Short mmCIF file of C-alpha atoms in Angstrom, two decimals:
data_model
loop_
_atom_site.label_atom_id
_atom_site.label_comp_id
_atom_site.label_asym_id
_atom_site.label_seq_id
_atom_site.Cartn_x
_atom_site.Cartn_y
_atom_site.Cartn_z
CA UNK A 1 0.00 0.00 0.00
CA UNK A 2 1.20 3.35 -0.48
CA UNK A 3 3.38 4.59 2.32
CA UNK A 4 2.14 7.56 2.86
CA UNK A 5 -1.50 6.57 3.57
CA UNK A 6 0.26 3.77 6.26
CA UNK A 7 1.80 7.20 7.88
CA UNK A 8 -1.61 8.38 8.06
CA UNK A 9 -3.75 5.46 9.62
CA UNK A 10 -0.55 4.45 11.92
CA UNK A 11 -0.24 8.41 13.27
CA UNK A 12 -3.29 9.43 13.49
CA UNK A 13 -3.23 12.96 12.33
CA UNK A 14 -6.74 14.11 12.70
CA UNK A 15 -6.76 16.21 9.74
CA UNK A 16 -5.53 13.34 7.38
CA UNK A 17 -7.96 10.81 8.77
CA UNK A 18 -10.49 13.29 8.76
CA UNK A 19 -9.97 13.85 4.75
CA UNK A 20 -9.68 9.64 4.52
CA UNK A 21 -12.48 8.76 6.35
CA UNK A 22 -14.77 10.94 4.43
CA UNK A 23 -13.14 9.73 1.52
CA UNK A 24 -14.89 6.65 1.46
CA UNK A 25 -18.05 7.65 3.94
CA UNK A 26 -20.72 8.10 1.57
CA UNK A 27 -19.87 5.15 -0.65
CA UNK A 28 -20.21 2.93 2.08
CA UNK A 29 -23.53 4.58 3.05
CA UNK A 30 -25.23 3.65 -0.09
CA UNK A 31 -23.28 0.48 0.28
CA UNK A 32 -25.25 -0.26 3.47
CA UNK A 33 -28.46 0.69 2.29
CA UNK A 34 -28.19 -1.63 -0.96
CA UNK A 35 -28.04 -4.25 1.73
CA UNK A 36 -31.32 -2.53 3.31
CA UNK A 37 -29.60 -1.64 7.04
CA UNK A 38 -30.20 1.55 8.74
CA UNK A 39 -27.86 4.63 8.99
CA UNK A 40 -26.56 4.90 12.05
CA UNK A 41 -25.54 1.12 12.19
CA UNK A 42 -23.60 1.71 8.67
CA UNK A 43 -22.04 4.67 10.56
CA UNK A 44 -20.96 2.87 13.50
CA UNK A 45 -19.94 -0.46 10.95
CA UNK A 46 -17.99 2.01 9.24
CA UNK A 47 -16.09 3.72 11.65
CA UNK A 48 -15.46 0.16 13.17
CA UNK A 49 -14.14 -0.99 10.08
CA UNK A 50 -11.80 1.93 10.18
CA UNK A 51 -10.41 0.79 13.32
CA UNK A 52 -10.15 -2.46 12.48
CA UNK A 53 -8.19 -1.43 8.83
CA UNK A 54 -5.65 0.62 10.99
CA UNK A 55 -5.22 -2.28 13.63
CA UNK A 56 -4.07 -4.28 10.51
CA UNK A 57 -2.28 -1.51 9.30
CA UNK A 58 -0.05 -1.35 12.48
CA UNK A 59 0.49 -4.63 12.23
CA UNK A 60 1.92 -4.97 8.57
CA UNK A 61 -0.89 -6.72 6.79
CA UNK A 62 -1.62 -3.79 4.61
CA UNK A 63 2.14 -3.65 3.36
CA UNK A 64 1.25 -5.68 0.18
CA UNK A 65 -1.95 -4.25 -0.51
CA UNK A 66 -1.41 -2.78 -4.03
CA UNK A 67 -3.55 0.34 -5.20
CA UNK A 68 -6.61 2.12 -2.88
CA UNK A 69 -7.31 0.76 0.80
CA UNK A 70 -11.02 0.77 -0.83
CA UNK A 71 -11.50 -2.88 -1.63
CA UNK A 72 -9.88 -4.18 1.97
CA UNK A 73 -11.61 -1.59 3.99
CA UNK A 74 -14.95 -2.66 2.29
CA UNK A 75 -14.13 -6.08 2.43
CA UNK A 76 -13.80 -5.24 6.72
CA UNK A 77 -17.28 -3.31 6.54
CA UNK A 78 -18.76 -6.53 4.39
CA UNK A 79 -17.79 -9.14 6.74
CA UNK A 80 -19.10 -6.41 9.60
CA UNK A 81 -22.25 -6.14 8.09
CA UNK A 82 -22.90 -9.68 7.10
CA UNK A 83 -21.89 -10.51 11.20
CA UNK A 84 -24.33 -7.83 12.55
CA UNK A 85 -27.21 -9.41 9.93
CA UNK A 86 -26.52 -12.64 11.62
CA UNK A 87 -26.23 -11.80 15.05
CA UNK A 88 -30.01 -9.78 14.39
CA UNK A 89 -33.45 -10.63 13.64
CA UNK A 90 -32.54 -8.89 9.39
CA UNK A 91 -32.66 -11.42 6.91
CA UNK A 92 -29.25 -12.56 5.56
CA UNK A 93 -27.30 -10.01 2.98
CA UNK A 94 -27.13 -11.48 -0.92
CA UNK A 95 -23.93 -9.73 -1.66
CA UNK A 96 -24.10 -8.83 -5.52
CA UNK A 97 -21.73 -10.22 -8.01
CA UNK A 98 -20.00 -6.62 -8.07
CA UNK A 99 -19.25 -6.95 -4.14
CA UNK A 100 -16.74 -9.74 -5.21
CA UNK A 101 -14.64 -7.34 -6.01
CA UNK A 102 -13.91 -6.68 -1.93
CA UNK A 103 -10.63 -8.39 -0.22
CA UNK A 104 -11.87 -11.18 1.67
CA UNK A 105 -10.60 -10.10 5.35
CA UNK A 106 -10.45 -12.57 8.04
CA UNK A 107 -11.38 -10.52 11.49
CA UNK A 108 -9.94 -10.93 14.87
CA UNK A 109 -12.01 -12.62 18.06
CA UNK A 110 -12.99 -9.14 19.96
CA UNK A 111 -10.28 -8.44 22.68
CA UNK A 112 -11.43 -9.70 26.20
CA UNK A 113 -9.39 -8.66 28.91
CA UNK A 114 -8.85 -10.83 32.02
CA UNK A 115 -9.78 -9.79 35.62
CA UNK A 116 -6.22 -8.63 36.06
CA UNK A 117 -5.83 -6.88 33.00
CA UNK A 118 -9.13 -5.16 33.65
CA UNK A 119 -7.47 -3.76 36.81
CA UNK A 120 -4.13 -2.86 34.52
CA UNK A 121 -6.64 -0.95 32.16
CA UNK A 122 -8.15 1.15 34.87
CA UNK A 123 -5.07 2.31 36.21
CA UNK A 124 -3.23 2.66 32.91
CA UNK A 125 -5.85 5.04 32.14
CA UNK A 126 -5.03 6.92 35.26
CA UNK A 127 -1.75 7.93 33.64
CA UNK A 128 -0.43 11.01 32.25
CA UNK A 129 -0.81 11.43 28.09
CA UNK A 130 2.39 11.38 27.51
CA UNK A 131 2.84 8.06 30.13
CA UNK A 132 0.49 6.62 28.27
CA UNK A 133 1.74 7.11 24.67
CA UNK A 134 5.42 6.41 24.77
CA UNK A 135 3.99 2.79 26.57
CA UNK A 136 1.40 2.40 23.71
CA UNK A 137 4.27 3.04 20.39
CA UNK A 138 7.45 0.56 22.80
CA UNK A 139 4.52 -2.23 24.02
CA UNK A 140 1.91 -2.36 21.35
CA UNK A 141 3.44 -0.56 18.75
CA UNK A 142 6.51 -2.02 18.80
CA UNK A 143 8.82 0.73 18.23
CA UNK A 144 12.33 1.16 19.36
CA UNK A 145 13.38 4.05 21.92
CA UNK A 146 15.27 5.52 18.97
CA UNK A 147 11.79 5.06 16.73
CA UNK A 148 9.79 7.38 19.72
CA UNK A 149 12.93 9.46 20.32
CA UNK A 150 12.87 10.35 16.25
CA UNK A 151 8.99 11.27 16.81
CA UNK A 152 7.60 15.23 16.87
CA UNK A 153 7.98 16.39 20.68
CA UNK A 154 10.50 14.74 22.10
CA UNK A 155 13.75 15.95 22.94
CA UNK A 156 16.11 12.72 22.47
CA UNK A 157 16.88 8.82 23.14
CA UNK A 158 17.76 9.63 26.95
CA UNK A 159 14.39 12.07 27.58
CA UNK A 160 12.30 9.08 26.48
CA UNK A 161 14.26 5.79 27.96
CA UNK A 162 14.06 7.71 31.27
CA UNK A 163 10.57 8.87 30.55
CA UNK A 164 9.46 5.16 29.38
CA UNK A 165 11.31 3.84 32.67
CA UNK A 166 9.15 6.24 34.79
CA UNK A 167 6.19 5.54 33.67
CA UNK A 168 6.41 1.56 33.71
CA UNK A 169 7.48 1.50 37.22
CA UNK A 170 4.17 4.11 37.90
CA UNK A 171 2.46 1.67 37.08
CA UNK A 172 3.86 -1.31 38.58
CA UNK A 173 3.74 0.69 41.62
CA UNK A 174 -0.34 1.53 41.49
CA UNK A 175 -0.91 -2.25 39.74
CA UNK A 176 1.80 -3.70 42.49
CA UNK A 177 -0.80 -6.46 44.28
CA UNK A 178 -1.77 -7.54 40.78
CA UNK A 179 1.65 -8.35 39.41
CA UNK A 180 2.49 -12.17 39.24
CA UNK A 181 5.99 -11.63 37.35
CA UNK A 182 7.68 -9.20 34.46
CA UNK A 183 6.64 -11.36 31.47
CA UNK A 184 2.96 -11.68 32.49
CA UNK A 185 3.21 -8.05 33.31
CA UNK A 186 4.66 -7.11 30.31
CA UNK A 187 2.10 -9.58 28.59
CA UNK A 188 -0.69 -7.35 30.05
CA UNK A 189 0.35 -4.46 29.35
CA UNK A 190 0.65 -5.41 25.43
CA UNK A 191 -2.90 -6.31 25.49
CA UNK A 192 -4.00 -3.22 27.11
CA UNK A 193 -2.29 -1.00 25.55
CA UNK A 194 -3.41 -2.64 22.02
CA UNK A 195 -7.51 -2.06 23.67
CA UNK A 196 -6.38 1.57 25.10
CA UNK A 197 -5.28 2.51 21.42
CA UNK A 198 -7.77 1.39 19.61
CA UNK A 199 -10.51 3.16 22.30
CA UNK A 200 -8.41 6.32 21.21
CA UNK A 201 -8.74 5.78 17.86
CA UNK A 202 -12.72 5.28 17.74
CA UNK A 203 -13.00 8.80 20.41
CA UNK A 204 -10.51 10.41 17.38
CA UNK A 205 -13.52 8.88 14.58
CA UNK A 206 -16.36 10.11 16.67
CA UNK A 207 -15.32 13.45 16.78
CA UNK A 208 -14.00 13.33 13.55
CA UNK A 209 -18.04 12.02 12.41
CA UNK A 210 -19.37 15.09 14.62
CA UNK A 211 -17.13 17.79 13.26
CA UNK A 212 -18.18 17.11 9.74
CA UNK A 213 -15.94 16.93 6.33
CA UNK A 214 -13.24 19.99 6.73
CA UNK A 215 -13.50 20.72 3.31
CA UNK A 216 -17.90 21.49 3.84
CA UNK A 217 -16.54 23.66 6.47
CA UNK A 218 -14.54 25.58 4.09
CA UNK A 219 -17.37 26.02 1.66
CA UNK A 220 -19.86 27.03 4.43
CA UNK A 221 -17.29 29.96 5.63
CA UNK A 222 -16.39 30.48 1.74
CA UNK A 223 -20.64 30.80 1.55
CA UNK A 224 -21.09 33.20 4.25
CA UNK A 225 -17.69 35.52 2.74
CA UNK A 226 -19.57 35.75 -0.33
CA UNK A 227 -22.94 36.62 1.07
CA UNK A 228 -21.46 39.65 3.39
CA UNK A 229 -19.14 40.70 0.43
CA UNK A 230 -22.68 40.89 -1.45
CA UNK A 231 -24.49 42.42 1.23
CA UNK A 232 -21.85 44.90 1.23
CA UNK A 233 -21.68 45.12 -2.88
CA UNK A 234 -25.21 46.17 -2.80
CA UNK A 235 -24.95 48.72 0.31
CA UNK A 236 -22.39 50.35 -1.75
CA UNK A 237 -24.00 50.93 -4.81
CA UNK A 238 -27.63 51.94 -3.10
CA UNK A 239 -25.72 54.97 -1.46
CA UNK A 240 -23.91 55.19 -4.98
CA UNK A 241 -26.92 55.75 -6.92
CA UNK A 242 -28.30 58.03 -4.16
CA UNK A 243 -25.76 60.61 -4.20
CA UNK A 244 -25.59 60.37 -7.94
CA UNK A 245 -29.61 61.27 -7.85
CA UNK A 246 -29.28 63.82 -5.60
CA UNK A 247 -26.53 65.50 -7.65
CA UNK A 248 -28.54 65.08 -10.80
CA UNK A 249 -30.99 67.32 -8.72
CA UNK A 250 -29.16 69.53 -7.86
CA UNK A 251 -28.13 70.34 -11.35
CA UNK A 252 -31.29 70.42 -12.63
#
């Protein structure tokens, strides 16, 4: 896949994702109601199948995907829609001949945490933003120091293998009756840090959903520009034409 749309989905840039999730938005609307499902669930299908195509992304199976993201990110929404006809009272979808054209993608069991990891979730949470990303890109991520120390905002390698240090032993420290040994620990902390991102990532989507495309934005303000510059056109030429007539009478 083209490496610059991997930049995008793996670091989140809210404008970018905003201009790629609207991208494909409507055509997955009229997608969904081919297949006679409501709205809102295509919406929330959708922006599942979003997280779900950067989860992949992050973990390399989009690196031989040649051409759009279209067909594999419809191929996620497909499966999604076909499990949510199943798991309701809807009849079963008839996918066309022309949805063939979709990547057949194979979807992950749902995460489900364990009692402890539960516990490790609520406290991770409890830590600072910048705790909780540098664990997120070394545990689930699976970059290097040097990979987070080459990242916008932080100063170098030292700053964040100190910083990263910190913050693990925070929260050792707060999850300390919970801890069995440093590779279940460590094991944990993957896995919550995986759910913790991808929580992040649908908040990032929702707002992204409520704020609207940026580029209807732009029109609206370009809209209400013109109509003042009109307003103001118009103002202009009324007072225009009445000194002009009362010049004319004068002269007269």
């Amino acid at each position: 896949m083209n490496p610059s749309l991997i930049h995008i989905l793996t670091n989140s840039s809210p404008k970018e994702i905003s201009r790629l999730y609207f991208s494909y938005k409507k055509a997955f609307l009229n997608f969904g109601k081919k297949h006679k499902t409501e709205a809102d669930i295509v919406i929330d299908i959708y922006k599942e199948a979003f997280v779900v195509l950067r989860k992949h992304c992050i973990q390399g199976k989009l690196n031989q995907i040649k051409g759009s993201i279209k067909p594999y990110l419809f191929g996620i929404g497909k499966t999604m829609l076909s499990n949510y006809q199943q798991d309701s009272t809807s009849p079963d979808l008839q996918f066309s001949s022309t949805d063939s054209k979709f990547v057949e993608v194979e979807l992950d069991a749902p995460i489900t945490l364990s009692k402890e990891q539960k516990v490790l979730h609520q406290f991770f949470g409890t830590l600072g933003e910048r705790c909780q990303e540098i664990l997120i890109l070394f545990y689930y991520r699976g970059l290097a120091i040097e990979e987070i120390a080459d990242r916008p905002g932080y100063e170098n390698i030292t700053v964040v293998k100190n910083k990263k240090s910190l913050c693990t032993q925070q929260l050792k420290n707060l999850n300390a009756a919970g801890i069995e040994n440093e590779i279940e620990f460590q094991g944990n902390l993957k896995r919550i840090t995986e759910d913790h991102d991808s929580q992040n990532f649908r908040l990032l989507l929702s707002d992204i959903e409520s704020k609207g495309p940026i580029h209807e934005k732009r029109k609206k303000k370009i809209k209400w520009w013109l109509v003042l510059a009109l307003i103001l056109v118009i103002i202009t030429l009324v007072y225009f034409l009445k000194y002009h007539t009362e010049i004319l009478k004068q002269i007269t």
